[in-house]
Amino acid sequence: GQQVMQIPQYQHVQEGEDFTTYCNSSTTLSNIQWYKQRPGGHPVFLIQLVKSGEVKKQKRLTFQFGEAKKNSSLHITATQTTDVGTYFCAGRFYGGATNKLIFGTGTLLAVQP
Amino acid sequence: NAGVTQTPKFQVLKTGQSMTLQCAQDMNHEYMSWYRQDPGMGLRLIHYSVGAGITDQGEVPNGYNVSRSTTEDFPLRLLSAAPSQTSVYFCASSLGPMDTEAFFGQGTRLTVV
């Protein structure tokens, strides 16, 4: 079945350090989305990537979609305590599975002041 | 604008009891889905619907039923609760199945004893 793997599961950084989480699929994705979930909260949409090799930026966050549309990454430059939370990627697959939004296992980011 | 509303927020059930988790959205979204979130497992898709009268299974449908009689409501039924169904449940909606962000409810924390 369609699966989306995400690493690392947990990352602890000092405030000001950079952070990256990676998302991988065994099959080609139609598109990929990224969400952030604050502790005790619900997932909130960050961005969607659709095109092969696409790169999008939101302030200190940089999102990439691989050339083969099988992997993606989220990079945060100079982390702040407000970045704390779990980051999820979520992918849609081609064919009949495009109606399903399949989430990765998430990366929990802890930022020490 | 209420968005996606889930009730109840917390629930404790005894093994074998039945209950319905409610989900309602006021954004006229066609696409709705249910996820469960467990530590280290990310968000796993239980059931989803692409419109009133249409539902389909996700990754982990066993033990759960759904129906979609109106655009606004998408209840999730547990017919005979089991301890393995202890989890946080999220309902999500989006304008359509493709290329649109998912809006999540606040979640229901369910404990089955």
PDB file of C-alpha atoms in Angstrom:
ATOM      1  CA  GLY A   1       0.000   0.000   0.000  1.00  0.00           C
ATOM      2  CA  GLN A   2       0.948   3.644  -0.163  1.00  0.00           C
ATOM      3  CA  GLN A   3       3.200   4.710   2.660  1.00  0.00           C
ATOM      4  CA  VAL A   4       5.030   7.887   3.522  1.00  0.00           C
ATOM      5  CA  MET A   5       8.056   7.593   5.776  1.00  0.00           C
ATOM      6  CA  GLN A   6       9.480  10.515   7.697  1.00  0.00           C
ATOM      7  CA  ILE A   7      12.775  10.982   9.546  1.00  0.00           C
ATOM      8  CA  PRO A   8      13.942  11.750  12.099  1.00  0.00           C
ATOM      9  CA  GLN A   9      11.219  10.907  14.580  1.00  0.00           C
ATOM     10  CA  TYR A  10      12.571  13.418  17.083  1.00  0.00           C
ATOM     11  CA  GLN A  11      15.048  16.306  16.919  1.00  0.00           C
ATOM     12  CA  HIS A  12      16.310  18.463  19.762  1.00  0.00           C
ATOM     13  CA  VAL A  13      18.137  21.674  18.832  1.00  0.00           C
ATOM     14  CA  GLN A  14      19.465  24.773  20.515  1.00  0.00           C
ATOM     15  CA  GLU A  15      17.666  27.950  19.565  1.00  0.00           C
ATOM     16  CA  GLY A  16      19.365  29.426  16.511  1.00  0.00           C
ATOM     17  CA  GLU A  17      20.402  26.069  15.032  1.00  0.00           C
ATOM     18  CA  ASP A  18      18.966  24.776  11.784  1.00  0.00           C
ATOM     19  CA  PHE A  19      16.549  21.856  11.479  1.00  0.00           C
ATOM     20  CA  THR A  20      15.594  19.538   8.630  1.00  0.00           C
ATOM     21  CA  THR A  21      13.002  16.784   8.347  1.00  0.00           C
ATOM     22  CA  TYR A  22      12.801  14.373   5.430  1.00  0.00           C
ATOM     23  CA  CYS A  23       9.870  12.600   3.854  1.00  0.00           C
ATOM     24  CA  ASN A  24      10.114   9.586   1.518  1.00  0.00           C
ATOM     25  CA  SER A  25       7.658   7.535  -0.495  1.00  0.00           C
ATOM     26  CA  SER A  26       8.269   4.262  -2.321  1.00  0.00           C
ATOM     27  CA  THR A  27       6.012   5.388  -5.172  1.00  0.00           C
ATOM     28  CA  THR A  28       5.559   8.637  -7.038  1.00  0.00           C
ATOM     29  CA  LEU A  29       3.444  11.260  -5.339  1.00  0.00           C
ATOM     30  CA  SER A  30       0.889  13.476  -7.063  1.00  0.00           C
ATOM     31  CA  ASN A  31       1.583  16.223  -4.574  1.00  0.00           C
ATOM     32  CA  ILE A  32       2.782  16.678  -1.023  1.00  0.00           C
ATOM     33  CA  GLN A  33       1.636  18.897   1.805  1.00  0.00           C
ATOM     34  CA  TRP A  34       3.283  19.910   5.062  1.00  0.00           C
ATOM     35  CA  TYR A  35       1.522  20.490   8.367  1.00  0.00           C
ATOM     36  CA  LYS A  36       2.575  21.691  11.810  1.00  0.00           C
ATOM     37  CA  GLN A  37       1.001  20.507  15.042  1.00  0.00           C
ATOM     38  CA  ARG A  38       1.735  22.396  18.238  1.00  0.00           C
ATOM     39  CA  PRO A  39       1.738  20.357  21.475  1.00  0.00           C
ATOM     40  CA  GLY A  40      -1.859  19.610  22.422  1.00  0.00           C
ATOM     41  CA  GLY A  41      -3.150  21.114  19.191  1.00  0.00           C
ATOM     42  CA  HIS A  42      -4.353  20.007  15.811  1.00  0.00           C
ATOM     43  CA  PRO A  43      -2.455  19.889  12.505  1.00  0.00           C
ATOM     44  CA  VAL A  44      -2.324  23.176  10.617  1.00  0.00           C
ATOM     45  CA  PHE A  45      -1.534  23.409   6.919  1.00  0.00           C
ATOM     46  CA  LEU A  46       1.770  25.014   5.967  1.00  0.00           C
ATOM     47  CA  ILE A  47       2.234  24.489   2.247  1.00  0.00           C
ATOM     48  CA  GLN A  48       1.656  22.267  -0.781  1.00  0.00           C
ATOM     49  CA  LEU A  49       4.198  21.231  -3.422  1.00  0.00           C
ATOM     50  CA  VAL A  50       3.055  19.898  -6.778  1.00  0.00           C
ATOM     51  CA  LYS A  51       5.813  20.191  -9.371  1.00  0.00           C
ATOM     52  CA  SER A  52       8.924  18.071  -9.700  1.00  0.00           C
ATOM     53  CA  GLY A  53      11.904  19.867  -8.142  1.00  0.00           C
ATOM     54  CA  GLU A  54       9.712  22.595  -6.676  1.00  0.00           C
ATOM     55  CA  VAL A  55      11.146  24.799  -3.925  1.00  0.00           C
ATOM     56  CA  LYS A  56       9.034  27.141  -1.832  1.00  0.00           C
ATOM     57  CA  LYS A  57       9.985  29.436   1.025  1.00  0.00           C
ATOM     58  CA  GLN A  58       8.028  30.863   3.909  1.00  0.00           C
ATOM     59  CA  LYS A  59      10.251  33.214   5.901  1.00  0.00           C
ATOM     60  CA  ARG A  60      12.730  30.838   7.654  1.00  0.00           C
ATOM     61  CA  LEU A  61      11.084  27.673   6.258  1.00  0.00           C
ATOM     62  CA  THR A  62      12.209  26.115   2.967  1.00  0.00           C
ATOM     63  CA  PHE A  63      10.247  23.267   1.388  1.00  0.00           C
ATOM     64  CA  GLN A  64      11.541  21.064  -1.422  1.00  0.00           C
ATOM     65  CA  PHE A  65       9.931  18.407  -3.615  1.00  0.00           C
ATOM     66  CA  GLY A  66      12.291  15.915  -5.202  1.00  0.00           C
ATOM     67  CA  GLU A  67      12.849  15.577  -8.931  1.00  0.00           C
ATOM     68  CA  ALA A  68      11.261  12.138  -8.952  1.00  0.00           C
ATOM     69  CA  LYS A  69       8.380  13.331  -6.751  1.00  0.00           C
ATOM     70  CA  LYS A  70       9.155  10.604  -4.229  1.00  0.00           C
ATOM     71  CA  ASN A  71      10.742  12.689  -1.500  1.00  0.00           C
ATOM     72  CA  SER A  72      10.441  16.053   0.159  1.00  0.00           C
ATOM     73  CA  SER A  73      12.128  18.060   2.880  1.00  0.00           C
ATOM     74  CA  LEU A  74      11.402  20.913   5.243  1.00  0.00           C
ATOM     75  CA  HIS A  75      14.315  23.029   6.433  1.00  0.00           C
ATOM     76  CA  ILE A  76      14.055  25.639   9.169  1.00  0.00           C
ATOM     77  CA  THR A  77      16.849  28.191   9.419  1.00  0.00           C
ATOM     78  CA  ALA A  78      17.795  29.599  12.819  1.00  0.00           C
ATOM     79  CA  THR A  79      15.103  27.872  14.872  1.00  0.00           C
ATOM     80  CA  GLN A  80      13.088  29.775  17.446  1.00  0.00           C
ATOM     81  CA  THR A  81      11.110  28.506  20.426  1.00  0.00           C
ATOM     82  CA  THR A  82       7.933  29.208  18.470  1.00  0.00           C
ATOM     83  CA  ASP A  83       8.974  26.470  16.007  1.00  0.00           C
ATOM     84  CA  VAL A  84       8.348  23.778  18.630  1.00  0.00           C
ATOM     85  CA  GLY A  85       5.886  21.129  17.504  1.00  0.00           C
ATOM     86  CA  THR A  86       5.467  18.110  15.273  1.00  0.00           C
ATOM     87  CA  TYR A  87       5.943  18.537  11.538  1.00  0.00           C
ATOM     88  CA  PHE A  88       4.092  16.178   9.225  1.00  0.00           C
ATOM     89  CA  CYS A  89       4.329  15.603   5.527  1.00  0.00           C
ATOM     90  CA  ALA A  90       1.246  14.243   3.779  1.00  0.00           C
ATOM     91  CA  GLY A  91       1.164  12.864   0.282  1.00  0.00           C
ATOM     92  CA  ARG A  92      -1.375  12.085  -2.401  1.00  0.00           C
ATOM     93  CA  PHE A  93      -0.696   9.269  -4.828  1.00  0.00           C
ATOM     94  CA  TYR A  94      -1.734   8.869  -8.445  1.00  0.00           C
ATOM     95  CA  GLY A  95      -4.694   6.856  -9.630  1.00  0.00           C
ATOM     96  CA  GLY A  96      -7.548   5.868  -7.369  1.00  0.00           C
ATOM     97  CA  ALA A  97      -5.564   6.803  -4.299  1.00  0.00           C
ATOM     98  CA  THR A  98      -5.539  10.528  -5.096  1.00  0.00           C
ATOM     99  CA  ASN A  99      -8.523  10.986  -2.806  1.00  0.00           C
ATOM    100  CA  LYS A 100      -6.485   9.811   0.146  1.00  0.00           C
ATOM    101  CA  LEU A 101      -4.155  12.148   2.007  1.00  0.00           C
ATOM    102  CA  ILE A 102      -1.575   9.866   3.640  1.00  0.00           C
ATOM    103  CA  PHE A 103       0.467  11.305   6.479  1.00  0.00           C
ATOM    104  CA  GLY A 104       4.026  10.546   7.449  1.00  0.00           C
ATOM    105  CA  THR A 105       4.896   9.601  11.007  1.00  0.00           C
ATOM    106  CA  GLY A 106       5.968  13.147  11.866  1.00  0.00           C
ATOM    107  CA  THR A 107       9.072  14.763  13.341  1.00  0.00           C
ATOM    108  CA  LEU A 108       8.837  16.229  16.814  1.00  0.00           C
ATOM    109  CA  LEU A 109      11.017  19.334  17.112  1.00  0.00           C
ATOM    110  CA  ALA A 110      12.162  20.523  20.525  1.00  0.00           C
ATOM    111  CA  VAL A 111      13.962  23.870  20.746  1.00  0.00           C
ATOM    112  CA  GLN A 112      16.001  24.727  23.808  1.00  0.00           C
ATOM    113  CA  PRO A 113      16.299  28.469  24.520  1.00  0.00           C
TER     114      PRO A 113
ATOM    115  CA  ASN B   1     -16.635  31.059  11.119  1.00  0.00           C
ATOM    116  CA  ALA B   2     -16.512  27.860  13.183  1.00  0.00           C
ATOM    117  CA  GLY B   3     -14.584  25.725  10.653  1.00  0.00           C
ATOM    118  CA  VAL B   4     -14.474  22.066  11.687  1.00  0.00           C
ATOM    119  CA  THR B   5     -16.168  21.216  14.979  1.00  0.00           C
ATOM    120  CA  GLN B   6     -15.665  17.923  16.782  1.00  0.00           C
ATOM    121  CA  THR B   7     -17.596  16.663  19.791  1.00  0.00           C
ATOM    122  CA  PRO B   8     -16.940  15.492  22.402  1.00  0.00           C
ATOM    123  CA  LYS B   9     -13.412  16.685  23.238  1.00  0.00           C
ATOM    124  CA  PHE B  10     -12.840  13.869  25.734  1.00  0.00           C
ATOM    125  CA  GLN B  11     -14.530  10.506  26.205  1.00  0.00           C
ATOM    126  CA  VAL B  12     -13.971   7.423  28.320  1.00  0.00           C
ATOM    127  CA  LEU B  13     -15.636   4.194  27.219  1.00  0.00           C
ATOM    128  CA  LYS B  14     -15.777   0.715  28.604  1.00  0.00           C
ATOM    129  CA  THR B  15     -14.790  -2.160  26.351  1.00  0.00           C
ATOM    130  CA  GLY B  16     -17.755  -3.208  24.250  1.00  0.00           C
ATOM    131  CA  GLN B  17     -19.615   0.087  24.451  1.00  0.00           C
ATOM    132  CA  SER B  18     -20.597   1.958  21.323  1.00  0.00           C
ATOM    133  CA  MET B  19     -20.433   5.639  20.602  1.00  0.00           C
ATOM    134  CA  THR B  20     -20.419   8.205  17.820  1.00  0.00           C
ATOM    135  CA  LEU B  21     -17.832  10.912  17.379  1.00  0.00           C
ATOM    136  CA  GLN B  22     -19.398  13.931  15.769  1.00  0.00           C
ATOM    137  CA  CYS B  23     -17.811  16.127  13.100  1.00  0.00           C
ATOM    138  CA  ALA B  24     -19.389  19.122  11.416  1.00  0.00           C
ATOM    139  CA  GLN B  25     -18.002  21.739   9.058  1.00  0.00           C
ATOM    140  CA  ASP B  26     -19.563  24.978   7.891  1.00  0.00           C
ATOM    141  CA  MET B  27     -17.290  25.686   4.918  1.00  0.00           C
ATOM    142  CA  ASN B  28     -19.312  23.739   2.333  1.00  0.00           C
ATOM    143  CA  HIS B  29     -16.379  21.382   1.831  1.00  0.00           C
ATOM    144  CA  GLU B  30     -16.987  18.284  -0.246  1.00  0.00           C
ATOM    145  CA  TYR B  31     -14.135  16.227   1.134  1.00  0.00           C
ATOM    146  CA  MET B  32     -14.088  15.014   4.745  1.00  0.00           C
ATOM    147  CA  SER B  33     -11.968  12.446   6.518  1.00  0.00           C
ATOM    148  CA  TRP B  34     -11.226  10.862   9.873  1.00  0.00           C
ATOM    149  CA  TYR B  35      -7.751  10.196  11.247  1.00  0.00           C
ATOM    150  CA  ARG B  36      -6.463   8.646  14.418  1.00  0.00           C
ATOM    151  CA  GLN B  37      -3.212   9.761  15.996  1.00  0.00           C
ATOM    152  CA  ASP B  38      -1.109   7.453  18.129  1.00  0.00           C
ATOM    153  CA  PRO B  39       2.420   8.077  19.492  1.00  0.00           C
ATOM    154  CA  GLY B  40       5.050   7.297  16.886  1.00  0.00           C
ATOM    155  CA  MET B  41       2.422   6.396  14.274  1.00  0.00           C
ATOM    156  CA  GLY B  42       1.551   9.781  12.856  1.00  0.00           C
ATOM    157  CA  LEU B  43      -1.948  10.354  11.537  1.00  0.00           C
ATOM    158  CA  ARG B  44      -3.591   7.310  10.020  1.00  0.00           C
ATOM    159  CA  LEU B  45      -6.589   7.614   7.735  1.00  0.00           C
ATOM    160  CA  ILE B  46      -9.654   5.698   8.944  1.00  0.00           C
ATOM    161  CA  HIS B  47     -12.405   6.625   6.462  1.00  0.00           C
ATOM    162  CA  TYR B  48     -13.011   9.438   4.061  1.00  0.00           C
ATOM    163  CA  SER B  49     -15.808  10.892   1.948  1.00  0.00           C
ATOM    164  CA  VAL B  50     -15.682  12.829  -1.306  1.00  0.00           C
ATOM    165  CA  GLY B  51     -19.260  14.034  -1.020  1.00  0.00           C
ATOM    166  CA  ALA B  52     -22.668  13.366   0.492  1.00  0.00           C
ATOM    167  CA  GLY B  53     -23.605   9.730   0.124  1.00  0.00           C
ATOM    168  CA  ILE B  54     -20.065   8.618  -0.786  1.00  0.00           C
ATOM    169  CA  THR B  55     -17.620   7.070   1.670  1.00  0.00           C
ATOM    170  CA  ASP B  56     -14.544   4.886   1.352  1.00  0.00           C
ATOM    171  CA  GLN B  57     -12.025   3.130   3.560  1.00  0.00           C
ATOM    172  CA  GLY B  58      -8.668   4.505   4.538  1.00  0.00           C
ATOM    173  CA  GLU B  59      -5.622   2.757   6.022  1.00  0.00           C
ATOM    174  CA  VAL B  60      -7.185   1.504   9.271  1.00  0.00           C
ATOM    175  CA  PRO B  61     -10.984   1.139   8.813  1.00  0.00           C
ATOM    176  CA  ASN B  62     -11.659  -1.964  10.922  1.00  0.00           C
ATOM    177  CA  GLY B  63     -13.889  -1.332  13.927  1.00  0.00           C
ATOM    178  CA  TYR B  64     -15.228   1.953  12.570  1.00  0.00           C
ATOM    179  CA  ASN B  65     -18.256   2.914  10.492  1.00  0.00           C
ATOM    180  CA  VAL B  66     -19.097   6.176   8.782  1.00  0.00           C
ATOM    181  CA  SER B  67     -21.917   7.715   6.802  1.00  0.00           C
ATOM    182  CA  ARG B  68     -22.316  11.018   4.985  1.00  0.00           C
ATOM    183  CA  SER B  69     -25.950  11.998   4.688  1.00  0.00           C
ATOM    184  CA  THR B  70     -25.244  15.737   4.420  1.00  0.00           C
ATOM    185  CA  THR B  71     -22.346  17.856   3.189  1.00  0.00           C
ATOM    186  CA  GLU B  72     -21.861  19.314   6.679  1.00  0.00           C
ATOM    187  CA  ASP B  73     -21.704  16.198   8.873  1.00  0.00           C
ATOM    188  CA  PHE B  74     -19.439  13.155   8.916  1.00  0.00           C
ATOM    189  CA  PRO B  75     -19.928  11.078  12.093  1.00  0.00           C
ATOM    190  CA  LEU B  76     -17.594   8.243  13.073  1.00  0.00           C
ATOM    191  CA  ARG B  77     -19.149   5.270  14.851  1.00  0.00           C
ATOM    192  CA  LEU B  78     -17.434   2.763  17.085  1.00  0.00           C
ATOM    193  CA  LEU B  79     -19.772  -0.230  17.294  1.00  0.00           C
ATOM    194  CA  SER B  80     -17.946  -2.149  20.035  1.00  0.00           C
ATOM    195  CA  ALA B  81     -15.066  -0.223  21.549  1.00  0.00           C
ATOM    196  CA  ALA B  82     -11.764  -1.978  22.223  1.00  0.00           C
ATOM    197  CA  PRO B  83      -8.697  -0.778  24.191  1.00  0.00           C
ATOM    198  CA  SER B  84      -6.779  -0.684  20.879  1.00  0.00           C
ATOM    199  CA  GLN B  85      -9.064   2.169  19.823  1.00  0.00           C
ATOM    200  CA  THR B  86      -7.709   4.408  22.565  1.00  0.00           C
ATOM    201  CA  SER B  87      -6.366   7.333  20.569  1.00  0.00           C
ATOM    202  CA  VAL B  88      -6.832  10.947  19.567  1.00  0.00           C
ATOM    203  CA  TYR B  89      -9.265  11.276  16.674  1.00  0.00           C
ATOM    204  CA  PHE B  90      -9.169  14.127  14.195  1.00  0.00           C
ATOM    205  CA  CYS B  91     -11.751  15.059  11.616  1.00  0.00           C
ATOM    206  CA  ALA B  92     -10.610  17.061   8.607  1.00  0.00           C
ATOM    207  CA  SER B  93     -12.291  18.715   5.658  1.00  0.00           C
ATOM    208  CA  SER B  94     -11.141  20.272   2.418  1.00  0.00           C
ATOM    209  CA  LEU B  95     -12.783  21.999  -0.515  1.00  0.00           C
ATOM    210  CA  GLY B  96     -12.000  19.093  -2.816  1.00  0.00           C
ATOM    211  CA  PRO B  97      -9.890  15.937  -2.811  1.00  0.00           C
ATOM    212  CA  MET B  98      -7.056  17.423  -4.812  1.00  0.00           C
ATOM    213  CA  ASP B  99      -4.763  20.389  -4.444  1.00  0.00           C
ATOM    214  CA  THR B 100      -6.410  21.879  -1.401  1.00  0.00           C
ATOM    215  CA  GLU B 101      -5.394  22.146   2.217  1.00  0.00           C
ATOM    216  CA  ALA B 102      -7.120  20.116   4.904  1.00  0.00           C
ATOM    217  CA  PHE B 103      -8.682  21.909   7.868  1.00  0.00           C
ATOM    218  CA  PHE B 104      -8.656  19.922  11.086  1.00  0.00           C
ATOM    219  CA  GLY B 105     -10.971  19.914  14.063  1.00  0.00           C
ATOM    220  CA  GLN B 106      -9.668  20.222  17.616  1.00  0.00           C
ATOM    221  CA  GLY B 107      -9.665  16.463  18.125  1.00  0.00           C
ATOM    222  CA  THR B 108     -11.388  13.958  20.413  1.00  0.00           C
ATOM    223  CA  ARG B 109      -9.310  12.159  23.008  1.00  0.00           C
ATOM    224  CA  LEU B 110     -10.848   8.715  23.484  1.00  0.00           C
ATOM    225  CA  THR B 111      -9.874   6.246  26.184  1.00  0.00           C
ATOM    226  CA  VAL B 112     -11.264   2.712  26.180  1.00  0.00           C
ATOM    227  CA  VAL B 113     -10.857   0.846  29.462  1.00  0.00           C
TER     228      VAL B 113
END
